[in-house]
Coordinates of N, CA, C and O in Angstrom, one line a residue:
X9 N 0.8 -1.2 0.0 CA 0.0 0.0 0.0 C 0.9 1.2 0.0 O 1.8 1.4 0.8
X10 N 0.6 1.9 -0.8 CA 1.3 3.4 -0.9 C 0.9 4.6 0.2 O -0.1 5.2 0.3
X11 N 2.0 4.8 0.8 CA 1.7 6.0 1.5 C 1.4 7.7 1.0 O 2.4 8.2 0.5
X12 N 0.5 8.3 1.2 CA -0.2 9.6 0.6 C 1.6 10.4 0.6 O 2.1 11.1 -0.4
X13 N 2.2 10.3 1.7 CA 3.3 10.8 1.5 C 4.3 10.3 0.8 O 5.1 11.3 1.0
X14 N 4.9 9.7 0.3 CA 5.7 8.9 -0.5 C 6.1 9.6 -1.6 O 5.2 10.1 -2.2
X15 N 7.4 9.8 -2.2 CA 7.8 11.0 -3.2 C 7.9 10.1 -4.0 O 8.0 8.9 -3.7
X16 N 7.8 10.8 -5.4 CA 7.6 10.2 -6.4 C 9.4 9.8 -7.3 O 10.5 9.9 -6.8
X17 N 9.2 9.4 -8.3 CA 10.5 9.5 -9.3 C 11.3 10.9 -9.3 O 12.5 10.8 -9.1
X18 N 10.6 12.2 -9.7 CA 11.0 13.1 -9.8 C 11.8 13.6 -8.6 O 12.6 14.4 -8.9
X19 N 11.6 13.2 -7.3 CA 12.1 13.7 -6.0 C 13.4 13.1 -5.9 O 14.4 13.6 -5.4
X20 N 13.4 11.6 -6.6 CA 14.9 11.0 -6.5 C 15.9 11.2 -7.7 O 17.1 11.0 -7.9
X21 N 14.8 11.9 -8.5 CA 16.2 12.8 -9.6 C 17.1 13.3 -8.9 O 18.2 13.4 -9.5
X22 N 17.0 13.9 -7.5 CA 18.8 14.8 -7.4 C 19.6 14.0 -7.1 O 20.7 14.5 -6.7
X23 N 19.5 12.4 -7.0 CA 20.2 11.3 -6.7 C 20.7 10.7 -8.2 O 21.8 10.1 -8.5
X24 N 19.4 10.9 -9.0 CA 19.7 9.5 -9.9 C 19.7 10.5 -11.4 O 19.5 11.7 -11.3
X25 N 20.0 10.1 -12.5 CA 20.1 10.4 -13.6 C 19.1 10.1 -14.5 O 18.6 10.9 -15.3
X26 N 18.7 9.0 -14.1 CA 17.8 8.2 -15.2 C 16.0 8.3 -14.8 O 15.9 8.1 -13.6
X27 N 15.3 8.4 -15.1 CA 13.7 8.8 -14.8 C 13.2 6.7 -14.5 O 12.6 6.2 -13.6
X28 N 13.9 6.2 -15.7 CA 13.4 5.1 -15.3 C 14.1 4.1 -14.1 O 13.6 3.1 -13.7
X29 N 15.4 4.7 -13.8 CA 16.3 4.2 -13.0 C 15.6 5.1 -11.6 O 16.3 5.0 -10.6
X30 N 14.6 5.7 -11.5 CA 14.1 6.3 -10.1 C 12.8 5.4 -9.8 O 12.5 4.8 -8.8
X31 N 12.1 5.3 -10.7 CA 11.0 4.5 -10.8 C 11.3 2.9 -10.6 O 10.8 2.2 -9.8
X32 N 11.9 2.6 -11.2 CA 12.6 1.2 -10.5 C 13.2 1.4 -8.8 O 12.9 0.6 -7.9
X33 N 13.9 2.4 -8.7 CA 14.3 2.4 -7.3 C 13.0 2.9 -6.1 O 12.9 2.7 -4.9
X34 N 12.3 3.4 -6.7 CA 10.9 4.0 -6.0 C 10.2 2.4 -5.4 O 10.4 1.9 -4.3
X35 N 9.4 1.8 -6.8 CA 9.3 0.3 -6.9 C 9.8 -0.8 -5.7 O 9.3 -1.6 -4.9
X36 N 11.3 -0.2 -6.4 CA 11.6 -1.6 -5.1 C 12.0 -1.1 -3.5 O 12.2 -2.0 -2.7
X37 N 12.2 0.0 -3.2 CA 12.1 0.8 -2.0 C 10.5 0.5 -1.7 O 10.4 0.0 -0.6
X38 N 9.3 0.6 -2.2 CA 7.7 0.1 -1.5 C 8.1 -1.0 -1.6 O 7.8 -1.3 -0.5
X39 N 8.8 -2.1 -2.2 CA 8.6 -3.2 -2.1 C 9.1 -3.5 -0.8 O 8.4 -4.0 0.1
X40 N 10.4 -3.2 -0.5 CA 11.7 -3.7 0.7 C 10.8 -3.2 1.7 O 10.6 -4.1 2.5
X41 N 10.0 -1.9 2.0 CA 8.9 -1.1 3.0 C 8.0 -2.3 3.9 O 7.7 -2.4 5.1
X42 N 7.7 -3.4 2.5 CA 6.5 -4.0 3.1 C 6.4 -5.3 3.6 O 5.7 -5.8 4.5
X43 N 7.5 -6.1 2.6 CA 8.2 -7.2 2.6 C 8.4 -8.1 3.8 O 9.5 -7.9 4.3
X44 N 7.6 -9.4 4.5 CA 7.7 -9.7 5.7 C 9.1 -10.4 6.0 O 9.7 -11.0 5.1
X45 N 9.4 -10.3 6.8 CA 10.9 -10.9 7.1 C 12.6 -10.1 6.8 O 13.7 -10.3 7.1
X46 N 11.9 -9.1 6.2 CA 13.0 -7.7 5.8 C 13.8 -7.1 6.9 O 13.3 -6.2 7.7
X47 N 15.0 -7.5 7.1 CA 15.4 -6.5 8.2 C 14.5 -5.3 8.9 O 13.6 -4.8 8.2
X48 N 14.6 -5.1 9.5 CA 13.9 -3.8 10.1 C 14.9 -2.4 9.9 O 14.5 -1.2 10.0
X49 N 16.4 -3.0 9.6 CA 17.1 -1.4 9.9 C 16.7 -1.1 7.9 O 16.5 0.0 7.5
X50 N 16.7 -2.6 6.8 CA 16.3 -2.0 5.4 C 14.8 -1.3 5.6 O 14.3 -0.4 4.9
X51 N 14.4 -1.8 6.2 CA 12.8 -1.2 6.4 C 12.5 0.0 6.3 O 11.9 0.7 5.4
X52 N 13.1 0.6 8.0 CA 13.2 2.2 8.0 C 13.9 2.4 7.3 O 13.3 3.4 6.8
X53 N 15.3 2.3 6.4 CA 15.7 2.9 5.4 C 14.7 3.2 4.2 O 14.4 4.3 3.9
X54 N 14.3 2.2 3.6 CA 13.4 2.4 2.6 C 11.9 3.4 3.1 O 11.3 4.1 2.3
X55 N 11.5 3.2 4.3 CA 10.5 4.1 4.7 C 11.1 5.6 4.5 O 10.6 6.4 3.7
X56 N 12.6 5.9 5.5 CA 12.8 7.1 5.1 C 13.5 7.7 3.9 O 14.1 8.8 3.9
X57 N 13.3 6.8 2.7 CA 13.8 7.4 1.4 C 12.3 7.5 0.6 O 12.3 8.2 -0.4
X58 N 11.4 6.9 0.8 CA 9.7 7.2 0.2 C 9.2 8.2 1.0 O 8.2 8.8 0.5
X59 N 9.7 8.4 2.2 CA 8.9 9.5 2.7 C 9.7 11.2 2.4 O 9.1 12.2 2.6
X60 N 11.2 11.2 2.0 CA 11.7 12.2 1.7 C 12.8 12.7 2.5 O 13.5 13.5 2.0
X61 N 13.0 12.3 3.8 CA 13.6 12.6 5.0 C 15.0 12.4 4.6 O 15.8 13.2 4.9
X62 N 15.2 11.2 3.7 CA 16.5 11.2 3.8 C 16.8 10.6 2.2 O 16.2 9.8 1.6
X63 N 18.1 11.4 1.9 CA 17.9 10.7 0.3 C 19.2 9.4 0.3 O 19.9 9.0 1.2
X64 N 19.1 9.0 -1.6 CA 20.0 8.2 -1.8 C 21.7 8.2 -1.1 O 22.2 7.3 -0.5
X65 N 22.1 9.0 -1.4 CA 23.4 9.8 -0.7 C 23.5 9.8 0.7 O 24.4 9.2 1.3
X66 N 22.6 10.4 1.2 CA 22.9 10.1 2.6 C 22.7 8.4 3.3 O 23.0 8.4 4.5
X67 N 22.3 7.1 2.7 CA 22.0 6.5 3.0 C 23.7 5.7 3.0 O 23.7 4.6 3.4
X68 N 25.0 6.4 2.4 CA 25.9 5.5 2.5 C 26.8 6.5 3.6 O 28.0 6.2 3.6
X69 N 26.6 7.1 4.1 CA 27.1 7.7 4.9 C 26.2 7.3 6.4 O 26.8 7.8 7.4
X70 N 25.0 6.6 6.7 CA 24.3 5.9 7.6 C 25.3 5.2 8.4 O 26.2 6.0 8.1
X71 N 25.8 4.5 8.9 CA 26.5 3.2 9.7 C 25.1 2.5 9.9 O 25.3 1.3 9.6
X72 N 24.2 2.7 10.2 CA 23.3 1.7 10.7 C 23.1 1.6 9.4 O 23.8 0.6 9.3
X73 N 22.7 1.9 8.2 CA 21.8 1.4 7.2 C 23.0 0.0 6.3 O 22.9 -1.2 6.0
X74 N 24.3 1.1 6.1 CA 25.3 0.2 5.7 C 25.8 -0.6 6.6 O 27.0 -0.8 6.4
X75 N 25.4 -1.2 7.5 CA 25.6 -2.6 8.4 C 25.2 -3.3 7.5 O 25.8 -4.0 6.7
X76 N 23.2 -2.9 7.8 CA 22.1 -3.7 7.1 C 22.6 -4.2 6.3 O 22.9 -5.4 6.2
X77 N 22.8 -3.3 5.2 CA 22.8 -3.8 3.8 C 24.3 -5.0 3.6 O 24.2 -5.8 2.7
X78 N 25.5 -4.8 4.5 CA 26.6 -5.5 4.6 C 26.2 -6.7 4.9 O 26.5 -7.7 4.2
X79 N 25.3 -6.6 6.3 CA 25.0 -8.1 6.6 C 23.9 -9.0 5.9 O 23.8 -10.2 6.0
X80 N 23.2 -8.3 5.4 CA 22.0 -8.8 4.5 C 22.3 -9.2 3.0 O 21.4 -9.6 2.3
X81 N 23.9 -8.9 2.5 CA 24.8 -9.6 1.3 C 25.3 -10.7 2.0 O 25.2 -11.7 1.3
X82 N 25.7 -10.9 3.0 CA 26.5 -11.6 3.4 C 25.6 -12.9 3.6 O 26.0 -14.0 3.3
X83 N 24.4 -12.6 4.3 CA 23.5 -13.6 4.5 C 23.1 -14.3 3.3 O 23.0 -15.5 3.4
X84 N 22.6 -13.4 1.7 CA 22.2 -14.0 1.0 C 23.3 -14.7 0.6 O 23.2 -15.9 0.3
X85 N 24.8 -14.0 0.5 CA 25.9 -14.8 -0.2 C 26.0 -16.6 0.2 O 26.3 -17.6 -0.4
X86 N 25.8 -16.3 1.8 CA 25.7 -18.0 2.5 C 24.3 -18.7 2.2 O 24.2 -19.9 2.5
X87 N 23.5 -18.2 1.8 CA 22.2 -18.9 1.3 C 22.8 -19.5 0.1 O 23.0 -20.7 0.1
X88 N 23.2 -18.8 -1.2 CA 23.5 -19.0 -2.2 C 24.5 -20.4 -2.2 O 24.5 -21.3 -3.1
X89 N 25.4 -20.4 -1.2 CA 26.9 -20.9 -1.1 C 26.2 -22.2 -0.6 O 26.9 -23.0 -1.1
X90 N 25.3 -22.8 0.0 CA 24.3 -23.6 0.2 C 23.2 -24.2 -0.3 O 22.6 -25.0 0.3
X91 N 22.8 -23.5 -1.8 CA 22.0 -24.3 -2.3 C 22.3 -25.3 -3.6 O 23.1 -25.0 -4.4
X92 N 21.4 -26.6 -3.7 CA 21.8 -27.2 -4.5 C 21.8 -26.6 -5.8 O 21.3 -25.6 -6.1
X93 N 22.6 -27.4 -6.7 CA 22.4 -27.0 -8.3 C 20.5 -26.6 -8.7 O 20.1 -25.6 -9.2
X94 N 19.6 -28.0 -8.3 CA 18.2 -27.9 -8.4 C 17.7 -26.3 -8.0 O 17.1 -25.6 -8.9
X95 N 17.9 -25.7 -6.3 CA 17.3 -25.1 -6.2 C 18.2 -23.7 -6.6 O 17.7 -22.6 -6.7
X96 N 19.1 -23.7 -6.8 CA 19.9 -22.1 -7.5 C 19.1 -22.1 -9.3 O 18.8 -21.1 -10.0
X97 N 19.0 -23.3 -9.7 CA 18.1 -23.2 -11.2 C 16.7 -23.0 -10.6 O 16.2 -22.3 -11.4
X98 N 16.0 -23.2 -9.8 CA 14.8 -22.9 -8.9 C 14.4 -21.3 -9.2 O 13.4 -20.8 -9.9
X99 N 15.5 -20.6 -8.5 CA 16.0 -19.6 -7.5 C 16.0 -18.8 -8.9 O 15.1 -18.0 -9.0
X100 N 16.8 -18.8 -9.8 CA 17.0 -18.3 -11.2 C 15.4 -18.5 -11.7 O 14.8 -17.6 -11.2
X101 N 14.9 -18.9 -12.1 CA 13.5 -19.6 -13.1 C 12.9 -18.4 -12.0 O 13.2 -17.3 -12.5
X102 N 12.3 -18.3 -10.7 CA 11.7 -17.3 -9.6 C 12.0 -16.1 -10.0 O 11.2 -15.4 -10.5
X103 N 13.2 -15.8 -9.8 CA 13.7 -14.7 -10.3 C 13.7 -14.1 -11.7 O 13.9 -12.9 -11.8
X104 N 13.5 -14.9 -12.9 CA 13.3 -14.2 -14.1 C 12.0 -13.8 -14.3 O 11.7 -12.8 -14.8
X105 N 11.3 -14.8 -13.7 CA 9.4 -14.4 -13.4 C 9.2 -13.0 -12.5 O 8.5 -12.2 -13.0
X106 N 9.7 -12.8 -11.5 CA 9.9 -11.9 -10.8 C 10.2 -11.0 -11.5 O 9.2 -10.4 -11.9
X107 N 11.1 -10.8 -11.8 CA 11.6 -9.7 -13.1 C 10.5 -9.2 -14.3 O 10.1 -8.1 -14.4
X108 N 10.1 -10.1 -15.0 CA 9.6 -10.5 -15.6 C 7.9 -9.6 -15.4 O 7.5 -8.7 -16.1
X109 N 7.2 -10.0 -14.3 CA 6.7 -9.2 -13.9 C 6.4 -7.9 -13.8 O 5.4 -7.3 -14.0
X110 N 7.8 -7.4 -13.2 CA 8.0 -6.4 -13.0 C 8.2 -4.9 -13.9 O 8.0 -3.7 -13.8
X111 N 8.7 -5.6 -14.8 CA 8.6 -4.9 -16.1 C 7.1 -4.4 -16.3 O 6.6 -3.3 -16.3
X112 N 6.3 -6.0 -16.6 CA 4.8 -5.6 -16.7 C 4.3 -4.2 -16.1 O 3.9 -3.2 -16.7
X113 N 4.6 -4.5 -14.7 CA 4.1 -3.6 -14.2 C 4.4 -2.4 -14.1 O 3.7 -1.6 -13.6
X114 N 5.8 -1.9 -14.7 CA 6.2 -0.6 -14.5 C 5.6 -0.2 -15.7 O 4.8 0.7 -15.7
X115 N 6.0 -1.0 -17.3 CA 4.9 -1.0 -18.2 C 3.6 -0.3 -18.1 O 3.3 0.6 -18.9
X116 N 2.9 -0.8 -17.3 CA 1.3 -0.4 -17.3 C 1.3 0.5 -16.4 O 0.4 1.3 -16.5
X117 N 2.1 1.0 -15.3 CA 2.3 2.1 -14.8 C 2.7 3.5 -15.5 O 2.1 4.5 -15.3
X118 N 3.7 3.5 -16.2 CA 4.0 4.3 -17.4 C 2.7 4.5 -18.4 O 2.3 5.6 -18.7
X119 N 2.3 3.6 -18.6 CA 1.3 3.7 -19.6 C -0.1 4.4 -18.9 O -0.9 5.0 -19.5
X120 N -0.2 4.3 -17.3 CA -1.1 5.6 -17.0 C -1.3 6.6 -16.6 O -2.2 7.4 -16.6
X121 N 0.2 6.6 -16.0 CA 1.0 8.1 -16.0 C 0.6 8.4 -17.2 O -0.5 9.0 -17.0
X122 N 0.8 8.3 -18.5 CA 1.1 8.8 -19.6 C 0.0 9.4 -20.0 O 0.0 10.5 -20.4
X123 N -1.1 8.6 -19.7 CA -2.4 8.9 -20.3 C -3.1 9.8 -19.4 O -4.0 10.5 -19.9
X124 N -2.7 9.8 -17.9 CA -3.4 10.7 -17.0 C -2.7 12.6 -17.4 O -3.3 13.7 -17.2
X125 N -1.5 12.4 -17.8 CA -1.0 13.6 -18.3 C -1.4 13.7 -19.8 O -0.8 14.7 -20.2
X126 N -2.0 13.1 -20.5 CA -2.7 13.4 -22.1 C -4.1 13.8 -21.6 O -4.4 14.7 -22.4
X127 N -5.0 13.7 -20.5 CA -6.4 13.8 -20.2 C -5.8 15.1 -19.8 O -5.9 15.9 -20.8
X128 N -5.1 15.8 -18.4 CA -5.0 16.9 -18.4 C -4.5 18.0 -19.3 O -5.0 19.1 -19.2
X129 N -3.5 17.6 -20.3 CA -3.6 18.6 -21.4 C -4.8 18.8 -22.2 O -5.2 20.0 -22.6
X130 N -5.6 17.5 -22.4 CA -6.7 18.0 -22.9 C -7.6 18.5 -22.7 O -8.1 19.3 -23.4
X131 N -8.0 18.1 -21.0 CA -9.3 18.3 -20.6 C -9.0 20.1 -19.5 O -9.8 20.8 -18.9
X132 N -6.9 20.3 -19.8 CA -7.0 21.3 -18.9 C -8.0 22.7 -18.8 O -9.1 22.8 -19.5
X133 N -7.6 23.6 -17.9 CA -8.4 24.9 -18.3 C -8.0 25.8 -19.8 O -7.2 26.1 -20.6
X134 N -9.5 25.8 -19.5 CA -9.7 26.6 -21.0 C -9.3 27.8 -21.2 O -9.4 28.4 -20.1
X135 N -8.8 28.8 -22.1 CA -8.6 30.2 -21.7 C -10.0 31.0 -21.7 O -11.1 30.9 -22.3
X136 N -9.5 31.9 -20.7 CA -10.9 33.0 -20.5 C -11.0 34.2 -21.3 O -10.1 35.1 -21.5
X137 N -12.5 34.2 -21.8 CA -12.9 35.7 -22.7 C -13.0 36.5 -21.7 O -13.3 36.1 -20.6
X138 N -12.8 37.9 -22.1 CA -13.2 38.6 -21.4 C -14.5 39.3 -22.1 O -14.4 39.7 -23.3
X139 N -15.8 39.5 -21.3 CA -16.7 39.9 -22.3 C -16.9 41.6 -22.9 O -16.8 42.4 -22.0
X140 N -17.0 41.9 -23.5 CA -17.3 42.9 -24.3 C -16.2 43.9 -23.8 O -16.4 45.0 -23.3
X141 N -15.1 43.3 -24.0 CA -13.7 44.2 -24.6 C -12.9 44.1 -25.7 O -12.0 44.8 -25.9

């Protein structure tokens, strides 16, 4: 669920270059937000980069956040280092669906962004007459 406060793509341009490279980071910042089992120190991170408080940049200068994210590679690296050939081809096949997905959805997201900004050019204000001047 999206919070009313939550900044958009445009807010993480003074971090990022790319419009679709903010929108993917937006994306998966609600995702890591909601995610059961998520660290709690990625949690508040990602809470306080959707809500505006703190941006991309300051998040590597954190020590708490860059723990997280240290120990939470480290963790997946020993998951990885442990699974069979079956489930890392598993794990891949999940992940390209995942991906896969996700595209969709940024897809159909873009596509009503797009169109919600074609309705207001069209449907914007009209210019005003002034009468009998």
């Amino acid at each position: 669920m999206k919070d009313e406060r939550d900044i958009q793509e445009e807010n993480l341009m003074e971090d990022l270059e790319d419009p679709m490279q903010a929108r993917d980071v937006r994306r998966s910042l609600e995702q890591l937000r909601t995610i059961p089992g998520v660290d709690p120190r990625l949690q508040e991170m990602a809470r306080e980069l959707l809500s505006g408080r703190t941006g991309l940049k300051d998040i590597i200068e954190n020590p708490r956040y860059l723990a997280a994210l240290g120990d939470n590679m480290r963790e997946l690296q020993e998951r990885d280092d442990r699974m069979t050939p079956e489930e890392r081809e598993r794990s891949k096949e999940q992940a390209a669906e995942f991906f896969r997905q996700q595209e969709e959805d940024a897809a159909r997201e873009d596509a009503e962004r797009e169109q919600t900004a074609r309705e207001a050019r069209e449907n914007g204000p009209k210019p005003r007459h002034r009468g009998g001047q």
